[in-house]
Structure formats: C-alpha cells, structure tokens
C-alpha cells in the first residue's frame, strides 16, 4: 500500500451547507409555483382558454406576477445572507442573480407590451389616449413607468459590451437603481392588482417584499456596520510587493470571531476621502490571525489606486467573510493549486495554514515576468519549509486561449498531467482572470478531474 493510499481521506463537512442550498432552491420553486396557483385561482386559466377576450389581460397579469417573484428572488440571492453564501458560493449566487434578473426583465417587458396591446385593442380609435392612461394617469402607473425605465437602464448597463466601457465602481452604483425601480413598481401592484386583494395573497406578497428588504438591510447594511464597529479594523501599512502589486496590512481586535478561513474574501471600504462608499472585493493573502488581516492588490481601477495611497490609521468597513474556496472543500489528501497573476493571493494564505504533508500540495503559478511575480520569496519559503512543490510558468499567454505561456509546447490537458500526473485524484483549486480560469477548468476536465473536485470562485456581482 502506498503512502498516499494509507493516509486518511479528507472529507469536507458539506452536509449542512448543502441542506441550506437545497432548502433555498425548494423555497424558490415553491414561490414560483404558489404565484402560478394564485394566478390560476383568480381565473387565469379560464380567461386564457374559455374567455379569449381576456387572453391578453390574463397573460399580462401572469407575466407580471412571475416577473415580480423572480425579482424578489434575485434580490434575496444577492442579499449576502451568510448561510446562503456558504452553501452556494458568491460566484454561483451572482450567476443565478444575473439569470433571474434577465428573465424577470423580459417578463416585465412582455407584461407591459401585453397590457398595452390589450388597451389598444379595446380602444383602437383612441389608442394614444388609452396608452397615456395606462402608463401615466392610472393609479400609481406613472411610478410604475418610471420604475420600469430605471430597471431597463440597469439591464442595458449590465450587457457585456456596455460593462466593458464602465468602471466597476460606476457600474455598481448604477446597478443599485434596480432597487429603486422595484420600489417604484410595487405600489401599482398592491393598489390595483386583482391577485393581491385576498388577505392571504396580500400576506404572501408582503412577506416576500418585506422579507427581501429586511434581508438586504440586515446583511448588507446593519451587519457590516456591526462587525466593523466591533472589530475596529484599521490600516497598519501599505507594503509594495512588485512594481504593480502591493499589500495592505490591517489590524483589528478579536478577529477570530469572524471565523475567517484562508481562501475567503471580504468587501472593503476604506473610510476618508472620495470613493469611500464604494466597496471592493479582495481575498485575504495571508493566514488570518486574531489581530490582523492582509490583502494584496494589483494596480488598475479606482479602488486599487486609492488603496495604494492609504495611510496608517485609516478606518475600514468590511462585509464578509465570503467565499467557499477553502480547505473545507477538500475531498482528497493531496491538492494542486493553479494561479495567474494576483490570483495567487488566496493560495498563499491557504498554503500557510492548511493541513497537508510534504509533497501533498503542488502550486502552479503563471505570471508574465519576474517583475510581476507576487510572493516569490514567501512561496519559496513554503516550498522549503512545508514541502510544497512549486512550478513557475512565466511568460505571456498563448494566442489560442490556452492557460499556458507562449513558449510551452503541448496541449493544455497534457501539460497539466505532465506537471501533476495524479491530478485526477487530487483537489484542484484555481484562481485568476476569467478567460484563463475557463481554460484551466477545461484542461482539468480533460485531464480527468471531477467537477466536484474543481474549486474556484469568481468575485463577480
């Protein structure tokens, strides 16, 4: 029996997070099913199949109801509820938030178009007045129209081609207008919606709306303020790492109560000066302690440029910790980590305090040149002191979308297997730019790595 086979198998404690994820999924499905039942119970099916003169109105009501329940779920998915974040991971929630947003948006447009068409069919001779009445003069409809326009604006800025032209900070600020749009839309539903008149249906919708609002206020406003005040985090120093990267060393009190794990990230707001209201996500780049955290940033964007000029004593607001790319995800005694550029930051922390034996951890680090290699000294020390196998792959990336440098021959998967022959029997952690990360994931899959053994997280919202 080999040494690897004789070691106890590492099993992640996943039952509780998985239970929460399953429960959240069931509740989301139940909300959609109940919404459909409310529509059907109020004559939606009859109006659709028996009374064709009400077909447009019936379908307009149904698409509007579905749009609203999906919008509420969209908000809940990004309310940063700790148990939900730990269950699905921030990147999964962000993708589902985006998907729900687009689906609810198109349903809202269909809802609006069907009602407009219904009014025009009923009053063809005065269609302009009918539309003006629908969108402006009817009870609360002007607010609903403004809210819809706000939501349309947010969706347009979220399209990839538009996002590329916007700074993250600007896009995030614009994105918040979707909450205002939803608030403007709500009154016309509660005041005039026939599916809101019964006491129990009104209770259902109020629970959805108030519950989502409470979740946002508690977990995105009150809780961050509470933990920031409790731990009193301040900047201790800004330390250069390379020509383009630097670390921000933070000091606080009783930070162990945050239960931060290496591999996780926080959303940071550095108080004082312009831009302090905008939060930015950064991974911790050194194993957390009871009185200190460290993050490492690369130049680029207003957030990083501002962080470079921070002075000692600057107060810090935090949200988190977030992220599931931690040692708790491990299923095997051996692991391999692949990092590109500043993506090395969570792995430096993981390698410092994760339990593994000599030779059980392999780090493959991609960077452009020596001037951009972050933590070279620290990684060399980890290789010497803890037996980490360190594989450095400098050079510019290939033009064919490969994760490898241009001067390296071989397919993506073949090189991965050559570097780590037993990669199919290891946990694989990866962090880097999204296109590079996709290439790594594709190569790992072709090398035999199971989906459940591939761990990564995008810091997108």
CSV table of C-alpha atoms in Angstrom, one decimal:
chain,number,residue,atom,x,y,z
A,1,UNK,CA,0.0,0.0,0.0
A,2,UNK,CA,1.4,3.4,-1.0
A,3,UNK,CA,1.9,6.3,1.4
A,4,UNK,CA,-0.9,8.2,-0.3
A,5,UNK,CA,-3.4,5.3,0.0
A,6,UNK,CA,-2.6,4.8,3.6
A,7,UNK,CA,-3.5,8.4,4.6
A,8,UNK,CA,-6.9,9.1,6.0
A,9,UNK,CA,-9.2,10.5,3.3
A,10,UNK,CA,-10.1,14.2,3.7
A,11,UNK,CA,-13.8,14.7,3.7
A,12,UNK,CA,-15.4,18.2,3.6
A,13,UNK,CA,-18.2,18.9,6.0
A,14,UNK,CA,-20.7,19.7,3.3
A,15,UNK,CA,-24.0,18.3,4.6
A,16,UNK,CA,-25.2,21.5,6.4
A,17,UNK,CA,-24.4,23.9,3.5
A,18,UNK,CA,-25.9,21.5,1.0
A,19,UNK,CA,-29.0,21.3,3.1
A,20,UNK,CA,-29.3,25.1,3.2
A,21,UNK,CA,-28.7,25.2,-0.6
A,22,UNK,CA,-31.4,22.6,-1.2
A,23,UNK,CA,-33.9,24.3,1.1
A,24,UNK,CA,-33.3,27.7,-0.7
A,25,UNK,CA,-33.9,26.1,-4.0
A,26,UNK,CA,-37.1,24.4,-2.8
A,27,UNK,CA,-38.4,27.7,-1.4
A,28,UNK,CA,-37.6,29.5,-4.7
A,29,UNK,CA,-39.5,26.8,-6.6
A,30,UNK,CA,-42.4,27.0,-4.1
A,31,UNK,CA,-42.7,30.7,-4.5
A,32,UNK,CA,-43.0,30.4,-8.3
A,33,UNK,CA,-45.5,27.5,-8.0
A,34,UNK,CA,-47.6,29.5,-5.5
A,35,UNK,CA,-47.5,32.5,-7.7
A,36,UNK,CA,-48.8,30.4,-10.6
A,37,UNK,CA,-51.5,28.9,-8.4
A,38,UNK,CA,-52.6,32.4,-7.3
A,39,UNK,CA,-53.0,33.5,-10.9
A,40,UNK,CA,-54.9,30.3,-11.8
A,41,UNK,CA,-57.2,30.5,-8.7
A,42,UNK,CA,-58.2,34.1,-9.7
A,43,UNK,CA,-59.4,32.9,-13.1
A,44,UNK,CA,-56.2,33.0,-15.1
A,45,UNK,CA,-56.7,29.6,-16.7
A,46,UNK,CA,-60.4,30.3,-17.5
A,47,UNK,CA,-59.5,33.7,-19.0
A,48,UNK,CA,-56.9,32.1,-21.1
A,49,UNK,CA,-58.8,29.1,-22.5
A,50,UNK,CA,-62.5,30.0,-22.1
A,51,UNK,CA,-62.8,33.7,-22.5
A,52,UNK,CA,-60.5,34.7,-25.3
A,53,UNK,CA,-61.4,38.4,-25.0
A,54,UNK,CA,-59.5,38.4,-21.7
A,55,UNK,CA,-56.5,36.4,-23.1
A,56,UNK,CA,-54.1,39.4,-23.3
A,57,UNK,CA,-55.0,40.8,-19.9
A,58,UNK,CA,-54.7,37.3,-18.3
A,59,UNK,CA,-51.2,36.7,-19.8
A,60,UNK,CA,-50.2,40.2,-18.9
A,61,UNK,CA,-51.1,39.6,-15.3
A,62,UNK,CA,-49.3,36.3,-15.2
A,63,UNK,CA,-46.1,37.5,-16.7
A,64,UNK,CA,-46.2,40.5,-14.3
A,65,UNK,CA,-46.6,38.2,-11.3
A,66,UNK,CA,-43.8,35.9,-12.4
A,67,UNK,CA,-41.5,38.9,-13.1
A,68,UNK,CA,-42.1,40.3,-9.6
A,69,UNK,CA,-41.5,37.0,-7.8
A,70,UNK,CA,-38.3,36.4,-9.8
A,71,UNK,CA,-37.1,39.9,-9.0
A,72,UNK,CA,-37.6,39.3,-5.3
A,73,UNK,CA,-35.7,36.0,-5.6
A,74,UNK,CA,-33.0,37.9,-7.5
A,75,UNK,CA,-32.6,40.4,-4.6
A,76,UNK,CA,-32.6,37.6,-2.0
A,77,UNK,CA,-29.8,35.7,-3.9
A,78,UNK,CA,-27.5,38.8,-3.5
A,79,UNK,CA,-28.6,39.9,0.0
A,80,UNK,CA,-25.4,38.2,1.2
A,81,UNK,CA,-27.2,36.0,3.7
A,82,UNK,CA,-24.3,34.1,5.4
A,83,UNK,CA,-25.8,30.6,5.2
A,84,UNK,CA,-26.8,31.0,1.6
A,85,UNK,CA,-23.3,32.4,0.7
A,86,UNK,CA,-21.6,29.5,2.4
A,87,UNK,CA,-23.9,27.0,0.7
A,88,UNK,CA,-23.7,28.1,-2.9
A,89,UNK,CA,-20.7,30.4,-3.1
A,90,UNK,CA,-20.7,34.0,-4.2
A,91,UNK,CA,-20.0,33.3,-7.8
A,92,UNK,CA,-22.9,30.8,-8.2
A,93,UNK,CA,-25.2,33.3,-6.5
A,94,UNK,CA,-24.0,36.1,-8.8
A,95,UNK,CA,-24.7,34.0,-11.9
A,96,UNK,CA,-28.2,33.0,-10.7
A,97,UNK,CA,-28.9,36.6,-9.7
A,98,UNK,CA,-27.9,37.7,-13.2
A,99,UNK,CA,-30.0,34.9,-14.8
A,100,UNK,CA,-33.1,35.8,-12.7
A,101,UNK,CA,-32.6,39.4,-13.5
A,102,UNK,CA,-32.6,38.9,-17.2
A,103,UNK,CA,-35.6,36.5,-17.1
A,104,UNK,CA,-37.6,38.9,-14.9
A,105,UNK,CA,-36.7,41.8,-17.1
A,106,UNK,CA,-38.0,40.2,-20.2
A,107,UNK,CA,-41.1,39.0,-18.4
A,108,UNK,CA,-41.7,42.6,-17.3
A,109,UNK,CA,-41.4,43.8,-20.9
A,110,UNK,CA,-43.8,41.2,-22.1
A,111,UNK,CA,-46.2,42.2,-19.2
A,112,UNK,CA,-46.0,45.8,-20.3
A,113,UNK,CA,-46.4,45.0,-24.0
A,114,UNK,CA,-49.4,42.7,-23.5
A,115,UNK,CA,-51.2,45.3,-21.4
A,116,UNK,CA,-50.5,48.0,-24.0
A,117,UNK,CA,-51.8,45.8,-26.8
A,118,UNK,CA,-54.9,44.9,-24.7
A,119,UNK,CA,-55.7,48.6,-24.2
A,120,UNK,CA,-55.2,49.4,-27.9
A,121,UNK,CA,-57.5,46.5,-29.0
A,122,UNK,CA,-60.2,47.7,-26.6
A,123,UNK,CA,-59.9,51.4,-27.8
A,124,UNK,CA,-58.4,51.3,-31.3
A,125,UNK,CA,-59.9,54.7,-32.2
A,126,UNK,CA,-58.2,56.5,-29.4
A,127,UNK,CA,-55.1,54.3,-28.8
A,128,UNK,CA,-52.9,57.2,-27.9
A,129,UNK,CA,-55.2,58.3,-25.1
A,130,UNK,CA,-55.5,54.7,-23.9
A,131,UNK,CA,-51.8,54.2,-23.7
A,132,UNK,CA,-51.4,57.6,-21.9
A,133,UNK,CA,-54.0,56.5,-19.4
A,134,UNK,CA,-52.3,53.1,-18.9
A,135,UNK,CA,-48.7,54.4,-18.4
A,136,UNK,CA,-49.3,57.8,-16.8
A,137,UNK,CA,-52.8,58.6,-15.4
A,138,UNK,CA,-54.0,55.3,-13.9
A,139,UNK,CA,-53.4,54.9,-10.2
A,140,UNK,CA,-49.7,54.6,-9.4
A,141,UNK,CA,-48.9,53.9,-13.1
A,142,UNK,CA,-46.6,56.8,-13.5
A,143,UNK,CA,-44.4,55.5,-10.7
A,144,UNK,CA,-44.5,52.0,-12.3
A,145,UNK,CA,-43.4,53.5,-15.6
A,146,UNK,CA,-40.5,55.3,-14.0
A,147,UNK,CA,-39.5,52.2,-12.2
A,148,UNK,CA,-39.6,50.1,-15.4
A,149,UNK,CA,-37.4,52.7,-17.1
A,150,UNK,CA,-34.9,52.5,-14.3
A,151,UNK,CA,-34.8,48.7,-14.5
A,152,UNK,CA,-34.3,48.9,-18.3
A,153,UNK,CA,-31.4,51.3,-17.8
A,154,UNK,CA,-29.8,48.9,-15.3
A,155,UNK,CA,-30.1,46.0,-17.6
A,156,UNK,CA,-28.6,47.9,-20.5
A,157,UNK,CA,-25.6,48.8,-18.4
A,158,UNK,CA,-25.3,45.1,-17.4
A,159,UNK,CA,-24.9,43.9,-21.0
A,160,UNK,CA,-21.3,42.8,-21.5
A,161,UNK,CA,-20.5,45.4,-24.2
A,162,UNK,CA,-21.7,48.2,-22.0
A,163,UNK,CA,-20.0,46.9,-18.9
A,164,UNK,CA,-16.6,46.9,-20.6
A,165,UNK,CA,-16.9,50.6,-21.1
A,166,UNK,CA,-17.8,51.3,-17.4
A,167,UNK,CA,-15.6,51.2,-14.4
A,168,UNK,CA,-16.7,48.6,-11.8
A,169,UNK,CA,-17.4,51.3,-9.3
A,170,UNK,CA,-19.7,53.2,-11.8
A,171,UNK,CA,-21.5,50.1,-12.9
A,172,UNK,CA,-22.1,49.0,-9.3
A,173,UNK,CA,-23.6,52.4,-8.4
A,174,UNK,CA,-25.9,52.3,-11.4
A,175,UNK,CA,-26.9,48.8,-10.5
A,176,UNK,CA,-28.3,49.9,-7.2
A,177,UNK,CA,-31.0,51.8,-9.1
A,178,UNK,CA,-32.7,48.5,-9.8
A,179,UNK,CA,-33.8,48.5,-6.1
A,180,UNK,CA,-35.3,51.9,-6.6
A,181,UNK,CA,-37.0,50.7,-9.7
A,182,UNK,CA,-38.6,47.8,-7.9
A,183,UNK,CA,-39.8,50.1,-5.1
A,184,UNK,CA,-41.5,52.3,-7.7
A,185,UNK,CA,-43.2,49.4,-9.4
A,186,UNK,CA,-44.6,47.9,-6.2
A,187,UNK,CA,-47.5,50.4,-5.3
A,188,UNK,CA,-49.4,49.8,-8.6
A,189,UNK,CA,-49.5,46.1,-7.9
A,190,UNK,CA,-50.7,46.4,-4.3
A,191,UNK,CA,-53.2,49.1,-5.1
A,192,UNK,CA,-54.7,47.7,-8.4
A,193,UNK,CA,-53.6,44.1,-8.8
A,194,UNK,CA,-56.5,41.7,-8.6
A,195,UNK,CA,-54.2,39.0,-7.4
A,196,UNK,CA,-53.4,41.0,-4.3
A,197,UNK,CA,-56.9,41.5,-2.9
A,198,UNK,CA,-57.4,38.3,-0.8
A,199,UNK,CA,-55.9,38.6,2.6
A,200,UNK,CA,-53.7,35.5,2.4
A,201,UNK,CA,-52.4,36.5,-1.1
A,202,UNK,CA,-51.6,40.0,0.2
A,203,UNK,CA,-49.8,38.4,3.2
A,204,UNK,CA,-47.8,36.2,0.8
A,205,UNK,CA,-46.6,39.2,-1.3
A,206,UNK,CA,-45.9,41.3,1.7
A,207,UNK,CA,-43.8,38.6,3.3
A,208,UNK,CA,-41.8,38.3,0.0
A,209,UNK,CA,-41.3,42.1,-0.2
A,210,UNK,CA,-40.7,42.8,3.4
A,211,UNK,CA,-38.6,39.7,3.8
A,212,UNK,CA,-36.3,40.6,0.9
A,213,UNK,CA,-36.0,44.2,2.1
A,214,UNK,CA,-35.2,43.1,5.7
A,215,UNK,CA,-32.5,40.6,4.4
A,216,UNK,CA,-30.8,43.4,2.4
A,217,UNK,CA,-30.9,45.9,5.3
A,218,UNK,CA,-29.7,43.3,7.8
A,219,UNK,CA,-27.0,41.6,5.9
A,220,UNK,CA,-25.8,44.4,3.6
A,221,UNK,CA,-26.1,47.3,5.9
A,222,UNK,CA,-26.6,46.6,9.6
A,223,UNK,CA,-24.4,43.5,10.0
A,224,UNK,CA,-21.4,45.1,8.2
A,225,UNK,CA,-21.7,48.2,10.4
A,226,UNK,CA,-21.9,46.0,13.5
A,227,UNK,CA,-18.9,43.8,12.7
A,228,UNK,CA,-16.9,46.8,11.5
A,229,UNK,CA,-17.6,48.6,14.8
A,230,UNK,CA,-16.9,45.5,16.9
A,231,UNK,CA,-13.5,44.7,15.3
A,232,UNK,CA,-12.3,48.3,14.7
A,233,UNK,CA,-10.2,47.4,11.7
A,234,UNK,CA,-7.6,50.0,10.6
A,235,UNK,CA,-4.8,50.2,8.1
A,236,UNK,CA,-1.4,49.5,9.6
A,237,UNK,CA,0.7,49.7,6.5
A,238,UNK,CA,0.8,49.6,2.7
A,239,UNK,CA,3.7,47.4,1.6
A,240,UNK,CA,5.0,47.2,-2.1
A,241,UNK,CA,5.2,43.6,-3.4
A,242,UNK,CA,6.1,44.2,-7.1
A,243,UNK,CA,6.1,47.2,-9.4
A,244,UNK,CA,2.3,46.8,-9.9
A,245,UNK,CA,1.2,45.0,-6.7
A,246,UNK,CA,1.1,45.9,-3.1
A,247,UNK,CA,-0.3,44.6,0.2
A,248,UNK,CA,-2.5,46.4,2.7
A,249,UNK,CA,-1.8,45.2,6.3
A,250,UNK,CA,-4.8,45.6,8.6
A,251,UNK,CA,-5.1,45.5,12.3
A,252,UNK,CA,-8.2,44.9,14.5
A,253,UNK,CA,-9.3,43.2,17.6
A,254,UNK,CA,-10.8,39.8,18.3
A,255,UNK,CA,-10.8,39.0,14.6
A,256,UNK,CA,-11.0,35.3,15.3
A,257,UNK,CA,-14.7,35.9,16.0
A,258,UNK,CA,-15.2,36.5,12.3
A,259,UNK,CA,-14.2,32.8,11.7
A,260,UNK,CA,-12.4,33.8,8.6
A,261,UNK,CA,-10.8,30.9,6.6
A,262,UNK,CA,-7.9,31.2,4.2
A,263,UNK,CA,-9.2,31.4,0.7
A,264,UNK,CA,-12.1,33.7,1.6
A,265,UNK,CA,-12.6,37.3,0.7
A,266,UNK,CA,-14.2,40.5,2.2
A,267,UNK,CA,-15.7,43.6,0.6
A,268,UNK,CA,-13.7,46.5,1.9
A,269,UNK,CA,-14.5,50.2,2.2
A,270,UNK,CA,-11.6,52.4,3.3
A,271,UNK,CA,-13.1,55.5,5.1
A,272,UNK,CA,-12.0,59.0,4.4
A,273,UNK,CA,-11.6,60.7,1.0
A,274,UNK,CA,-13.7,60.4,-2.2
A,275,UNK,CA,-15.0,57.0,-3.1
A,276,UNK,CA,-15.2,55.5,0.4
A,277,UNK,CA,-18.8,54.4,-0.1
A,278,UNK,CA,-17.8,52.0,-2.9
A,279,UNK,CA,-16.9,48.5,-1.8
A,280,UNK,CA,-14.4,46.3,-3.5
A,281,UNK,CA,-13.8,42.5,-3.0
A,282,UNK,CA,-10.3,41.4,-2.1
A,283,UNK,CA,-9.1,38.0,-0.9
A,284,UNK,CA,-7.0,37.7,2.2
A,285,UNK,CA,-3.5,37.0,1.1
A,286,UNK,CA,-2.0,35.7,4.4
A,287,UNK,CA,-3.4,33.3,7.0
A,288,UNK,CA,-5.8,35.3,9.3
A,289,UNK,CA,-4.9,36.0,12.9
A,290,UNK,CA,-6.7,37.3,16.0
A,291,UNK,CA,-5.5,40.8,15.4
A,292,UNK,CA,-4.6,41.1,11.7
A,293,UNK,CA,-5.6,40.6,8.1
A,294,UNK,CA,-3.7,41.2,4.9
A,295,UNK,CA,-4.9,41.8,1.3
A,296,UNK,CA,-2.9,42.1,-1.8
A,297,UNK,CA,-4.0,44.2,-4.8
A,298,UNK,CA,-2.7,44.9,-8.3
A,299,UNK,CA,-2.8,48.3,-9.8
A,300,UNK,CA,-5.8,49.1,-12.0
A,301,UNK,CA,-9.1,50.7,-11.3
A,302,UNK,CA,-10.0,53.4,-8.9
A,303,UNK,CA,-10.3,51.1,-5.9
A,304,UNK,CA,-6.7,49.8,-6.2
A,305,UNK,CA,-5.2,53.2,-6.9
A,306,UNK,CA,-6.9,54.7,-3.9
A,307,UNK,CA,-5.9,51.8,-1.7
A,308,UNK,CA,-2.2,52.4,-2.7
A,309,UNK,CA,-2.3,55.8,-1.1
A,310,UNK,CA,-3.9,54.7,2.2
A,311,UNK,CA,-2.2,56.0,5.4
A,312,UNK,CA,-1.8,54.2,8.7
A,313,UNK,CA,-4.8,54.6,10.9
A,314,UNK,CA,-7.4,54.7,8.2
A,315,UNK,CA,-10.7,53.1,9.4
A,316,UNK,CA,-12.0,50.2,7.4
A,317,UNK,CA,-15.6,48.9,6.9
A,318,UNK,CA,-15.9,45.2,6.0
A,319,UNK,CA,-18.5,42.8,4.7
A,320,UNK,CA,-17.8,39.1,5.0
A,321,UNK,CA,-16.1,36.8,5.1
A,322,UNK,CA,-17.4,35.4,1.8
A,323,UNK,CA,-16.3,32.5,-0.4
A,324,UNK,CA,-16.3,28.8,-0.4
A,325,UNK,CA,-12.8,28.2,-1.9
A,326,UNK,CA,-11.4,27.0,1.4
A,327,UNK,CA,-9.8,23.8,2.8
A,328,UNK,CA,-13.2,22.6,3.9
A,329,UNK,CA,-13.9,21.9,0.3
A,330,UNK,CA,-11.2,19.2,0.1
A,331,UNK,CA,-12.1,15.6,-0.6
A,332,UNK,CA,-8.6,14.3,-1.1
A,333,UNK,CA,-5.4,14.3,1.0
A,334,UNK,CA,-3.4,15.8,-2.0
A,335,UNK,CA,-4.2,19.1,-3.8
A,336,UNK,CA,-3.0,21.2,-6.6
A,337,UNK,CA,-3.4,25.0,-6.9
A,338,UNK,CA,-3.2,27.0,-10.2
A,339,UNK,CA,-2.9,30.7,-10.0
A,340,UNK,CA,-2.4,33.5,-12.5
A,341,UNK,CA,-1.2,37.0,-11.6
A,342,UNK,CA,-2.8,38.4,-8.5
A,343,UNK,CA,-4.9,35.2,-8.3
A,344,UNK,CA,-2.0,33.9,-6.2
A,345,UNK,CA,-3.3,35.8,-3.1
A,346,UNK,CA,-5.8,33.3,-1.7
A,347,UNK,CA,-3.4,30.4,-2.2
A,348,UNK,CA,-0.6,31.9,-0.3
A,349,UNK,CA,-3.0,32.0,2.7
A,350,UNK,CA,-4.3,28.5,2.1
A,351,UNK,CA,-0.8,27.1,1.9
A,352,UNK,CA,0.2,28.7,5.2
A,353,UNK,CA,-2.5,27.2,7.4
A,354,UNK,CA,-4.0,24.2,5.6
A,355,UNK,CA,-3.2,20.7,6.9
A,356,UNK,CA,-1.1,18.8,4.4
A,357,UNK,CA,2.1,16.8,4.4
A,358,UNK,CA,5.3,17.3,2.4
A,359,UNK,CA,4.7,16.7,-1.3
A,360,UNK,CA,0.9,16.7,-0.9
A,361,UNK,CA,0.5,20.3,-2.2
A,362,UNK,CA,1.5,21.5,-5.7
A,363,UNK,CA,1.3,25.2,-6.7
A,364,UNK,CA,1.4,26.1,-10.4
A,365,UNK,CA,1.9,29.8,-10.8
A,366,UNK,CA,1.5,31.7,-14.1
A,367,UNK,CA,2.8,35.2,-14.4
A,368,UNK,CA,4.1,37.5,-17.2
A,369,UNK,CA,7.7,38.1,-16.0
A,370,UNK,CA,9.7,38.2,-12.8
A,371,UNK,CA,8.7,41.8,-12.1
A,372,UNK,CA,5.0,40.7,-11.9
A,373,UNK,CA,5.6,37.6,-9.7
A,374,UNK,CA,3.9,38.2,-6.4
A,375,UNK,CA,5.2,36.5,-3.2
A,376,UNK,CA,8.1,34.8,-4.9
A,377,UNK,CA,10.1,34.8,-1.6
A,378,UNK,CA,7.2,33.6,0.5
A,379,UNK,CA,6.4,30.8,-1.9
A,380,UNK,CA,10.0,29.7,-2.0
A,381,UNK,CA,10.0,29.5,1.8
A,382,UNK,CA,6.8,27.5,1.8
A,383,UNK,CA,8.3,25.1,-0.7
A,384,UNK,CA,11.3,24.7,1.6
A,385,UNK,CA,9.6,24.6,5.0
A,386,UNK,CA,6.4,22.6,4.1
A,387,UNK,CA,7.3,20.6,1.1
A,388,UNK,CA,5.1,22.5,-1.4
A,389,UNK,CA,6.0,21.6,-5.0
A,390,UNK,CA,6.3,24.9,-6.7
A,391,UNK,CA,6.0,25.1,-10.5
A,392,UNK,CA,6.6,28.5,-12.0
A,393,UNK,CA,5.4,29.2,-15.6
A,394,UNK,CA,6.5,32.7,-16.6
A,395,UNK,CA,5.8,34.3,-20.0
A,396,UNK,CA,3.0,35.8,-22.0
A,397,UNK,CA,-0.1,33.7,-22.6
A,398,UNK,CA,-0.6,31.9,-25.9
A,399,UNK,CA,-2.9,33.5,-28.5
A,400,UNK,CA,-5.1,30.4,-28.8
A,401,UNK,CA,-6.8,30.8,-25.5
A,402,UNK,CA,-4.5,28.4,-23.7
A,403,UNK,CA,-3.7,28.8,-20.0
A,404,UNK,CA,-0.1,28.1,-20.8
A,405,UNK,CA,2.8,30.5,-21.7
A,406,UNK,CA,3.5,31.0,-25.4
A,407,UNK,CA,6.9,29.2,-25.3
A,408,UNK,CA,5.5,25.9,-23.9
A,409,UNK,CA,4.6,23.1,-26.2
A,410,UNK,CA,1.8,20.6,-25.7
A,411,UNK,CA,-2.0,20.7,-25.2
A,412,UNK,CA,-3.4,22.3,-22.1
A,413,UNK,CA,-4.5,19.0,-20.6
A,414,UNK,CA,-1.3,17.1,-21.5
A,415,UNK,CA,0.9,19.8,-19.8
A,416,UNK,CA,-1.3,19.7,-16.7
A,417,UNK,CA,-0.9,15.9,-16.4
A,418,UNK,CA,2.8,16.2,-17.0
A,419,UNK,CA,3.1,18.7,-14.2
A,420,UNK,CA,0.8,16.7,-11.8
A,421,UNK,CA,0.5,13.1,-13.0
A,422,UNK,CA,-2.1,12.2,-10.3
A,423,UNK,CA,-4.2,15.3,-10.8
A,424,UNK,CA,-7.4,13.2,-11.4
A,425,UNK,CA,-7.1,12.1,-7.7
A,426,UNK,CA,-6.5,15.5,-6.2
A,427,UNK,CA,-8.5,18.5,-5.3
A,428,UNK,CA,-7.8,21.3,-7.8
A,429,UNK,CA,-8.1,25.0,-6.8
A,430,UNK,CA,-7.8,27.7,-9.4
A,431,UNK,CA,-7.9,31.5,-9.3
A,432,UNK,CA,-7.1,34.0,-12.0
A,433,UNK,CA,-8.7,36.1,-14.8
A,434,UNK,CA,-12.0,34.6,-16.0
A,435,UNK,CA,-10.8,33.6,-19.6
A,436,UNK,CA,-7.7,32.0,-18.1
A,437,UNK,CA,-9.8,30.2,-15.5
A,438,UNK,CA,-12.1,28.8,-18.1
A,439,UNK,CA,-9.1,27.4,-20.0
A,440,UNK,CA,-7.8,25.8,-16.7
A,441,UNK,CA,-11.2,24.3,-16.0
A,442,UNK,CA,-11.5,22.8,-19.5
A,443,UNK,CA,-8.0,21.3,-19.2
A,444,UNK,CA,-8.6,19.9,-15.8
A,445,UNK,CA,-11.8,18.2,-17.0
A,446,UNK,CA,-10.0,16.7,-19.9
A,447,UNK,CA,-7.3,15.5,-17.5
A,448,UNK,CA,-9.9,13.5,-15.6
A,449,UNK,CA,-10.6,15.9,-12.7
A,450,UNK,CA,-14.2,15.5,-11.5
A,451,UNK,CA,-16.4,18.6,-11.3
A,452,UNK,CA,-16.8,18.2,-7.6
A,453,UNK,CA,-13.0,18.2,-7.1
A,454,UNK,CA,-12.5,21.5,-9.1
A,455,UNK,CA,-12.8,24.5,-6.8
A,456,UNK,CA,-12.8,28.1,-7.9
A,457,UNK,CA,-14.7,31.3,-7.2
A,458,UNK,CA,-15.3,34.5,-9.2
A,459,UNK,CA,-15.6,37.7,-7.3
A,460,UNK,CA,-18.3,39.0,-9.7
A,461,UNK,CA,-21.6,40.6,-8.8
